[in-house]
Amino acid sequence: MALPPVLDGKLSLPAIASPLFIISNPALVIAQCKAGVVGSFPALNARPAAQLDEWLHEIREALAEHDRDNPDNPSAPYAVNQIVHRSNERLEHDVEMCVKHKAPIVITSLGARVDVNDAVHSYGGITLHDVINNTYAKKAIEKGADGLIAIATGAGGHAGTLSPIALIQEIREWFDGPLLLGGAIATGDAILAAQAMGADLGYVGSAFIATDEARAQPEYKQMIADCGADDIVYTNLVTGVHGNYLRGSFELAGMDPDALPESDPTKMDFGQDKTKAWKDIWGSGQGIGAVKNVVPAADLVARLKEEYAAAKKRLAV
Ligand SMILES: Cc1cc2nc3c(=O)[nH]c(=O)nc-3n(C[C@H](O)[C@H](O)[C@H](O)COP(=O)(O)O)c2cc1C
């Protein structure tokens, strides 16, 4: 289970901060990487498309400066997320930008494609593909992904329904490459648990919504800090694909979270309409009970590190 060179020894905590639609921006990614975890963002968050070039430039400059000033405490690598779905008309352009800037890690979701993997490999980058079951995991590796992100039940945004224990066990039976686990991970203890199950790294999403740098409304951040697992609903209404969302955001939007209609999966898209939907209906995983306050991203990573160290000590591992 050796990590590839781009990750091996490059993290101060075995974790990747996951991409968050609308919410992740250069400020958050830079803070995450400086704190020693992989920071990531969906390429689609840079709007218009031309802004992606500027964002990548900004992130590279900031991390290079940090590394010059802190040779003993270098930043973690960053990752760009590509939504590999037919509704994403920017994919070719956005992949070209990753090639231009040699983005060290590309996270692909909602579809695996050989040409995207080849483009990232052309400059020595790696791809991690997110999956919700073992069948998709096998397909992703067949198509050339270097690693897998297993998204279990309880994850924020698009989530699966499988137990993390079952999912990691089945993937590990045949895959010994880089494997991450995502879904309700919001403590250092949970990151250690992911490793105990067989994953190399934890994948942390929703907890980063309640950070100063996140591009989310203050009410959304506060709701993450105030809520717990009981406040999450699983529905396909927002994008056509099932995911987890805050009950309170449906209520604020005038909808009854207990009587949501089913959506038509063929209508899924990431155009303007869905951007609007995600602004009003707030995604979140079930792990947010661990999030008590809105804090700088560096403080969140510091908490995770402390908990991770304490859990290791407690278990003597
Ligand atoms: C608000 C929100 C937006 C998300 N947007 C994306 C996205 O654009 N691309 C993606 O691959 N995953 C996206 N995700 C899923 C996360 O990358 C990750 O799988 C998930 O957050 C992990 O579970 P957790 O939130 O319980 O930590 C999103 C999740 C949330 C909560």
CSV table of C-alpha atoms and ligand atoms in Angstrom, one decimal:
chain,number,residue,atom,x,y,z
A,1,MET,CA,0.0,0.0,0.0
A,2,ALA,CA,2.9,2.4,-0.8
A,3,LEU,CA,1.7,5.9,-1.8
A,4,PRO,CA,2.9,7.3,-5.1
A,5,PRO,CA,5.8,9.8,-4.8
A,6,VAL,CA,3.5,12.8,-5.2
A,7,LEU,CA,1.9,11.9,-1.8
A,8,ASP,CA,4.5,9.8,0.0
A,9,GLY,CA,5.9,11.8,2.9
A,10,LYS,CA,4.2,15.0,1.6
A,11,LEU,CA,1.4,15.2,4.1
A,12,SER,CA,1.4,16.2,7.8
A,13,LEU,CA,-1.9,14.2,8.3
A,14,PRO,CA,-3.0,11.3,6.1
A,15,ALA,CA,-5.9,13.1,4.5
A,16,ILE,CA,-7.2,14.9,1.4
A,17,ALA,CA,-9.6,17.7,1.7
A,18,SER,CA,-12.2,16.9,-0.9
A,19,PRO,CA,-13.5,19.2,-3.7
A,20,LEU,CA,-16.7,21.1,-2.8
A,21,PHE,CA,-18.9,22.4,-5.6
A,22,ILE,CA,-19.2,26.2,-5.4
A,23,ILE,CA,-17.5,26.2,-2.0
A,24,SER,CA,-13.8,25.4,-2.7
A,25,ASN,CA,-11.7,28.3,-3.9
A,26,PRO,CA,-8.0,29.2,-4.1
A,27,ALA,CA,-8.0,30.6,-0.5
A,28,LEU,CA,-9.3,27.4,0.9
A,29,VAL,CA,-7.1,25.2,-1.2
A,30,ILE,CA,-4.0,27.2,-0.3
A,31,ALA,CA,-4.9,27.1,3.5
A,32,GLN,CA,-5.4,23.3,3.3
A,33,CYS,CA,-2.1,22.6,1.5
A,34,LYS,CA,-0.2,24.9,3.8
A,35,ALA,CA,-1.6,23.0,6.7
A,36,GLY,CA,-0.3,19.8,5.3
A,37,VAL,CA,-3.3,18.1,3.7
A,38,VAL,CA,-4.0,17.9,0.0
A,39,GLY,CA,-6.3,20.8,-0.9
A,40,SER,CA,-8.7,20.4,-3.8
A,41,PHE,CA,-11.3,22.2,-5.8
A,42,PRO,CA,-13.7,21.4,-8.7
A,43,ALA,CA,-12.4,23.0,-12.0
A,44,LEU,CA,-16.0,24.1,-12.5
A,45,ASN,CA,-15.9,26.4,-9.5
A,46,ALA,CA,-13.7,28.8,-11.6
A,47,ARG,CA,-16.3,30.7,-13.7
A,48,PRO,CA,-15.9,31.7,-16.4
A,49,ALA,CA,-13.7,28.9,-17.6
A,50,ALA,CA,-10.8,31.4,-18.3
A,51,GLN,CA,-10.6,32.0,-14.5
A,52,LEU,CA,-9.2,28.4,-14.0
A,53,ASP,CA,-5.8,29.5,-15.5
A,54,GLU,CA,-5.7,32.4,-13.0
A,55,TRP,CA,-6.7,30.2,-10.0
A,56,LEU,CA,-4.0,27.6,-10.9
A,57,HIS,CA,-1.5,30.3,-11.2
A,58,GLU,CA,-2.5,31.8,-7.9
A,59,ILE,CA,-2.4,28.4,-6.1
A,60,ARG,CA,1.1,27.5,-7.5
A,61,GLU,CA,2.6,30.9,-6.6
A,62,ALA,CA,1.2,30.9,-3.1
A,63,LEU,CA,2.5,27.4,-2.4
A,64,ALA,CA,5.9,28.0,-4.0
A,65,GLU,CA,6.2,31.1,-1.8
A,66,HIS,CA,5.2,29.1,1.3
A,67,ASP,CA,7.8,26.4,0.5
A,68,ARG,CA,10.5,29.0,0.0
A,69,ASP,CA,9.7,30.5,3.4
A,70,ASN,CA,9.2,27.2,5.2
A,71,PRO,CA,11.7,24.7,3.9
A,72,ASP,CA,11.1,22.6,7.1
A,73,ASN,CA,7.3,22.7,6.7
A,74,PRO,CA,6.5,22.4,3.0
A,75,SER,CA,3.0,22.5,1.7
A,76,ALA,CA,1.1,19.4,0.6
A,77,PRO,CA,0.3,19.0,-3.2
A,78,TYR,CA,-3.0,20.3,-4.5
A,79,ALA,CA,-5.6,18.5,-6.6
A,80,VAL,CA,-8.1,19.6,-9.3
A,81,ASN,CA,-11.4,17.9,-9.6
A,82,GLN,CA,-12.9,17.2,-13.0
A,83,ILE,CA,-16.5,16.2,-13.3
A,84,VAL,CA,-16.3,13.7,-16.2
A,85,HIS,CA,-20.0,13.9,-17.1
A,86,ARG,CA,-21.5,14.5,-20.5
A,87,SER,CA,-23.1,17.7,-19.3
A,88,ASN,CA,-19.7,19.2,-18.5
A,89,GLU,CA,-18.9,21.1,-21.7
A,90,ARG,CA,-15.7,22.5,-20.3
A,91,LEU,CA,-13.9,19.2,-19.7
A,92,GLU,CA,-11.5,19.5,-22.6
A,93,HIS,CA,-10.5,23.0,-21.7
A,94,ASP,CA,-10.2,22.3,-18.0
A,95,VAL,CA,-8.0,19.2,-18.6
A,96,GLU,CA,-5.8,21.3,-20.9
A,97,MET,CA,-5.3,23.8,-18.0
A,98,CYS,CA,-4.3,20.9,-15.7
A,99,VAL,CA,-1.7,19.8,-18.3
A,100,LYS,CA,-0.5,23.4,-18.7
A,101,HIS,CA,0.0,23.8,-15.0
A,102,LYS,CA,1.0,20.2,-14.4
A,103,ALA,CA,-1.6,19.8,-11.6
A,104,PRO,CA,0.0,17.1,-9.4
A,105,ILE,CA,-3.3,15.3,-8.7
A,106,VAL,CA,-6.5,15.2,-10.6
A,107,ILE,CA,-9.6,13.8,-8.9
A,108,THR,CA,-12.2,12.5,-11.4
A,109,SER,CA,-15.8,12.0,-10.5
A,110,LEU,CA,-19.1,10.9,-12.2
A,111,GLY,CA,-17.3,9.1,-15.0
A,112,ALA,CA,-14.0,7.5,-15.9
A,113,ARG,CA,-12.2,8.3,-19.2
A,114,VAL,CA,-9.0,6.9,-20.7
A,115,ASP,CA,-8.2,10.2,-22.5
A,116,VAL,CA,-8.4,12.2,-19.2
A,117,ASN,CA,-6.1,9.8,-17.4
A,118,ASP,CA,-3.6,9.8,-20.4
A,119,ALA,CA,-3.5,13.6,-20.4
A,120,VAL,CA,-2.7,13.7,-16.7
A,121,HIS,CA,-0.1,11.0,-17.0
A,122,SER,CA,1.6,12.9,-19.9
A,123,TYR,CA,3.2,15.3,-17.5
A,124,GLY,CA,3.6,12.9,-14.5
A,125,GLY,CA,0.4,13.7,-12.6
A,126,ILE,CA,-1.8,11.1,-11.0
A,127,THR,CA,-5.5,10.6,-11.1
A,128,LEU,CA,-7.7,9.5,-8.3
A,129,HIS,CA,-11.3,8.4,-9.2
A,130,ASP,CA,-14.2,8.5,-6.8
A,131,VAL,CA,-16.5,5.5,-6.7
A,132,ILE,CA,-19.5,4.3,-4.7
A,133,ASN,CA,-19.1,0.6,-5.3
A,134,ASN,CA,-16.7,-2.2,-6.3
A,135,THR,CA,-18.0,-2.4,-9.9
A,136,TYR,CA,-17.2,1.2,-10.6
A,137,ALA,CA,-13.9,0.8,-8.8
A,138,LYS,CA,-12.8,-2.0,-11.3
A,139,LYS,CA,-13.9,0.1,-14.3
A,140,ALA,CA,-12.0,3.1,-13.1
A,141,ILE,CA,-8.7,1.1,-12.8
A,142,GLU,CA,-9.3,-0.6,-16.2
A,143,LYS,CA,-9.6,2.9,-17.7
A,144,GLY,CA,-6.2,4.0,-16.2
A,145,ALA,CA,-6.9,5.7,-12.9
A,146,ASP,CA,-4.0,5.5,-10.5
A,147,GLY,CA,-6.0,5.4,-7.3
A,148,LEU,CA,-9.5,5.2,-5.9
A,149,ILE,CA,-11.6,7.2,-3.5
A,150,ALA,CA,-14.3,5.0,-2.0
A,151,ILE,CA,-17.3,7.1,-1.1
A,152,ALA,CA,-19.4,5.3,1.5
A,153,THR,CA,-22.8,6.0,3.0
A,154,GLY,CA,-23.2,9.2,4.9
A,155,ALA,CA,-20.9,11.3,2.6
A,156,GLY,CA,-21.7,14.9,1.6
A,157,GLY,CA,-22.8,15.7,-1.9
A,158,HIS,CA,-23.2,12.7,-4.1
A,159,ALA,CA,-23.0,9.7,-1.8
A,160,GLY,CA,-23.3,5.9,-2.0
A,161,THR,CA,-25.2,3.6,0.2
A,162,LEU,CA,-22.5,1.0,1.2
A,163,SER,CA,-20.9,0.6,4.5
A,164,PRO,CA,-17.3,1.9,4.5
A,165,ILE,CA,-16.2,-1.4,6.1
A,166,ALA,CA,-17.7,-3.5,3.3
A,167,LEU,CA,-16.6,-1.1,0.5
A,168,ILE,CA,-13.0,-0.9,1.5
A,169,GLN,CA,-12.8,-4.6,2.2
A,170,GLU,CA,-14.1,-5.5,-1.3
A,171,ILE,CA,-11.8,-3.1,-3.1
A,172,ARG,CA,-8.7,-4.1,-1.1
A,173,GLU,CA,-9.3,-7.7,-2.1
A,174,TRP,CA,-8.0,-6.9,-5.6
A,175,PHE,CA,-6.5,-3.4,-5.5
A,176,ASP,CA,-3.2,-2.5,-3.7
A,177,GLY,CA,-2.8,1.0,-5.0
A,178,PRO,CA,-3.7,4.3,-3.4
A,179,LEU,CA,-7.1,4.0,-1.7
A,180,LEU,CA,-9.0,6.8,0.1
A,181,LEU,CA,-12.2,6.5,2.1
A,182,GLY,CA,-14.7,9.3,2.2
A,183,GLY,CA,-18.0,9.7,4.0
A,184,ALA,CA,-18.7,11.4,7.4
A,185,ILE,CA,-15.0,11.6,8.2
A,186,ALA,CA,-14.7,14.7,10.4
A,187,THR,CA,-12.4,13.6,13.2
A,188,GLY,CA,-8.8,12.4,13.5
A,189,ASP,CA,-10.1,9.2,15.0
A,190,ALA,CA,-12.1,8.6,11.8
A,191,ILE,CA,-9.0,9.1,9.7
A,192,LEU,CA,-7.2,6.5,11.8
A,193,ALA,CA,-10.3,4.2,11.5
A,194,ALA,CA,-10.2,4.5,7.7
A,195,GLN,CA,-6.5,3.4,7.8
A,196,ALA,CA,-7.4,0.5,10.1
A,197,MET,CA,-10.0,-0.6,7.6
A,198,GLY,CA,-7.4,-0.7,4.8
A,199,ALA,CA,-7.5,2.8,3.2
A,200,ASP,CA,-4.3,4.8,2.9
A,201,LEU,CA,-5.9,8.2,3.5
A,202,GLY,CA,-9.1,9.8,4.7
A,203,TYR,CA,-11.1,12.1,2.4
A,204,VAL,CA,-12.7,15.0,4.4
A,205,GLY,CA,-15.4,17.2,2.8
A,206,SER,CA,-18.2,18.7,4.8
A,207,ALA,CA,-16.2,19.7,7.8
A,208,PHE,CA,-14.3,22.2,5.6
A,209,ILE,CA,-17.6,24.0,4.8
A,210,ALA,CA,-17.5,25.5,8.3
A,211,THR,CA,-14.2,27.3,7.7
A,212,ASP,CA,-13.5,31.0,7.3
A,213,GLU,CA,-12.0,30.5,3.8
A,214,ALA,CA,-14.9,28.4,2.4
A,215,ARG,CA,-17.1,30.2,-0.2
A,216,ALA,CA,-20.4,29.4,1.5
A,217,GLN,CA,-23.0,31.7,3.0
A,218,PRO,CA,-22.5,32.4,6.8
A,219,GLU,CA,-25.9,30.7,7.5
A,220,TYR,CA,-24.7,27.5,5.7
A,221,LYS,CA,-21.5,27.4,7.7
A,222,GLN,CA,-23.4,28.0,10.9
A,223,MET,CA,-25.9,25.2,10.1
A,224,ILE,CA,-22.9,22.8,9.6
A,225,ALA,CA,-21.6,23.8,13.0
A,226,ASP,CA,-25.1,23.5,14.7
A,227,CYS,CA,-26.3,20.2,13.1
A,228,GLY,CA,-25.6,16.5,13.3
A,229,ALA,CA,-26.4,13.2,11.5
A,230,ASP,CA,-30.1,13.4,12.2
A,231,ASP,CA,-30.3,16.7,10.2
A,232,ILE,CA,-29.2,15.1,6.9
A,233,VAL,CA,-31.6,13.9,4.2
A,234,TYR,CA,-30.6,11.6,1.3
A,235,THR,CA,-32.4,12.6,-2.0
A,236,ASN,CA,-31.8,12.7,-5.8
A,237,LEU,CA,-33.8,15.9,-6.1
A,238,VAL,CA,-31.0,18.3,-6.4
A,239,THR,CA,-28.9,16.8,-9.3
A,240,GLY,CA,-30.6,13.6,-10.3
A,241,VAL,CA,-28.0,11.6,-8.5
A,242,HIS,CA,-28.6,10.7,-4.8
A,243,GLY,CA,-26.7,12.7,-2.3
A,244,ASN,CA,-26.9,14.1,1.3
A,245,TYR,CA,-28.2,17.6,2.2
A,246,LEU,CA,-29.1,19.6,5.2
A,247,ARG,CA,-32.7,19.3,6.1
A,248,GLY,CA,-32.7,22.9,7.2
A,249,SER,CA,-31.8,24.2,3.8
A,250,PHE,CA,-35.0,22.6,2.3
A,251,GLU,CA,-37.0,24.2,5.0
A,252,LEU,CA,-35.5,27.6,4.3
A,253,ALA,CA,-36.2,27.1,0.6
A,254,GLY,CA,-39.9,26.4,1.4
A,255,MET,CA,-39.8,22.6,0.9
A,256,ASP,CA,-40.8,19.8,3.2
A,257,PRO,CA,-37.6,17.6,3.6
A,258,ASP,CA,-39.8,14.6,4.5
A,259,ALA,CA,-41.9,14.8,1.4
A,260,LEU,CA,-39.4,15.5,-1.4
A,261,PRO,CA,-40.4,14.4,-4.9
A,262,GLU,CA,-38.1,12.0,-6.9
A,263,SER,CA,-36.0,13.6,-9.7
A,264,ASP,CA,-35.4,12.4,-13.2
A,265,PRO,CA,-31.8,11.1,-13.4
A,266,THR,CA,-31.6,11.8,-17.1
A,267,LYS,CA,-32.0,15.5,-16.4
A,268,MET,CA,-28.8,15.8,-14.4
A,269,ASP,CA,-26.5,18.7,-15.4
A,270,PHE,CA,-23.9,21.0,-14.1
A,271,GLY,CA,-25.1,24.1,-15.9
A,272,GLN,CA,-26.5,27.4,-14.5
A,273,ASP,CA,-29.6,25.8,-13.1
A,274,LYS,CA,-27.8,23.3,-10.9
A,275,THR,CA,-25.4,26.0,-9.7
A,276,LYS,CA,-28.5,27.8,-8.5
A,277,ALA,CA,-29.9,24.7,-6.9
A,278,TRP,CA,-26.7,24.0,-5.0
A,279,LYS,CA,-26.7,27.6,-3.7
A,280,ASP,CA,-30.1,27.2,-2.1
A,281,ILE,CA,-30.0,23.5,-1.1
A,282,TRP,CA,-26.9,22.8,1.0
A,283,GLY,CA,-24.9,19.6,0.7
A,284,SER,CA,-23.5,17.9,3.8
A,285,GLY,CA,-22.4,14.5,5.0
A,286,GLN,CA,-23.4,12.9,8.3
A,287,GLY,CA,-20.1,13.5,10.1
A,288,ILE,CA,-20.8,17.2,11.0
A,289,GLY,CA,-21.7,16.5,14.6
A,290,ALA,CA,-18.0,16.8,15.2
A,291,VAL,CA,-18.0,20.3,13.8
A,292,LYS,CA,-18.8,22.8,16.6
A,293,ASN,CA,-17.6,26.2,15.3
A,294,VAL,CA,-16.6,28.0,12.1
A,295,VAL,CA,-12.8,28.2,12.2
A,296,PRO,CA,-9.9,28.9,10.0
A,297,ALA,CA,-9.1,25.9,7.8
A,298,ALA,CA,-5.7,25.6,9.5
A,299,ASP,CA,-7.4,25.3,12.9
A,300,LEU,CA,-9.6,22.5,11.6
A,301,VAL,CA,-6.5,20.6,10.3
A,302,ALA,CA,-4.8,21.2,13.6
A,303,ARG,CA,-7.8,19.7,15.5
A,304,LEU,CA,-7.8,16.6,13.2
A,305,LYS,CA,-4.0,16.2,13.7
A,306,GLU,CA,-4.4,16.3,17.5
A,307,GLU,CA,-7.2,13.8,17.5
A,308,TYR,CA,-5.3,11.5,15.1
A,309,ALA,CA,-2.3,11.6,17.4
A,310,ALA,CA,-4.4,11.0,20.5
A,311,ALA,CA,-6.3,8.1,18.9
A,312,LYS,CA,-3.0,6.5,17.9
A,313,LYS,CA,-1.7,6.9,21.4
A,314,ARG,CA,-4.9,5.5,22.9
A,315,LEU,CA,-4.7,2.4,20.7
A,316,ALA,CA,-0.9,2.2,21.0
A,317,VAL,CA,-0.5,2.0,17.2
B,1,LIG,C1,-21.4,20.8,-0.6
B,1,LIG,C2,-20.7,19.7,-1.3
B,1,LIG,C3,-20.2,19.8,-2.6
B,1,LIG,C4,-19.5,18.8,-3.2
B,1,LIG,N1,-19.1,18.9,-4.5
B,1,LIG,C5,-18.3,18.0,-5.1
B,1,LIG,C6,-17.8,18.2,-6.4
B,1,LIG,O1,-17.9,19.2,-7.0
B,1,LIG,N2,-17.0,17.2,-6.9
B,1,LIG,C7,-16.8,16.0,-6.2
B,1,LIG,O2,-16.1,15.1,-6.8
B,1,LIG,N3,-17.3,15.8,-5.0
B,1,LIG,C8,-18.0,16.8,-4.4
B,1,LIG,N4,-18.5,16.6,-3.2
B,1,LIG,C9,-18.3,15.3,-2.5
B,1,LIG,C10,-17.0,15.4,-1.7
B,1,LIG,O3,-15.9,15.6,-2.6
B,1,LIG,C11,-16.7,14.2,-0.8
B,1,LIG,O4,-16.9,13.0,-1.5
B,1,LIG,C12,-17.6,14.2,0.4
B,1,LIG,O5,-17.7,15.5,0.9
B,1,LIG,C13,-17.0,13.3,1.5
B,1,LIG,O6,-18.0,13.2,2.6
B,1,LIG,P1,-18.1,14.2,3.8
B,1,LIG,O7,-18.7,15.4,3.2
B,1,LIG,O8,-19.1,13.5,4.7
B,1,LIG,O9,-16.8,14.4,4.4
B,1,LIG,C14,-19.3,17.6,-2.5
B,1,LIG,C15,-19.7,17.5,-1.2
B,1,LIG,C16,-20.4,18.5,-0.6
B,1,LIG,C17,-20.8,18.4,0.9
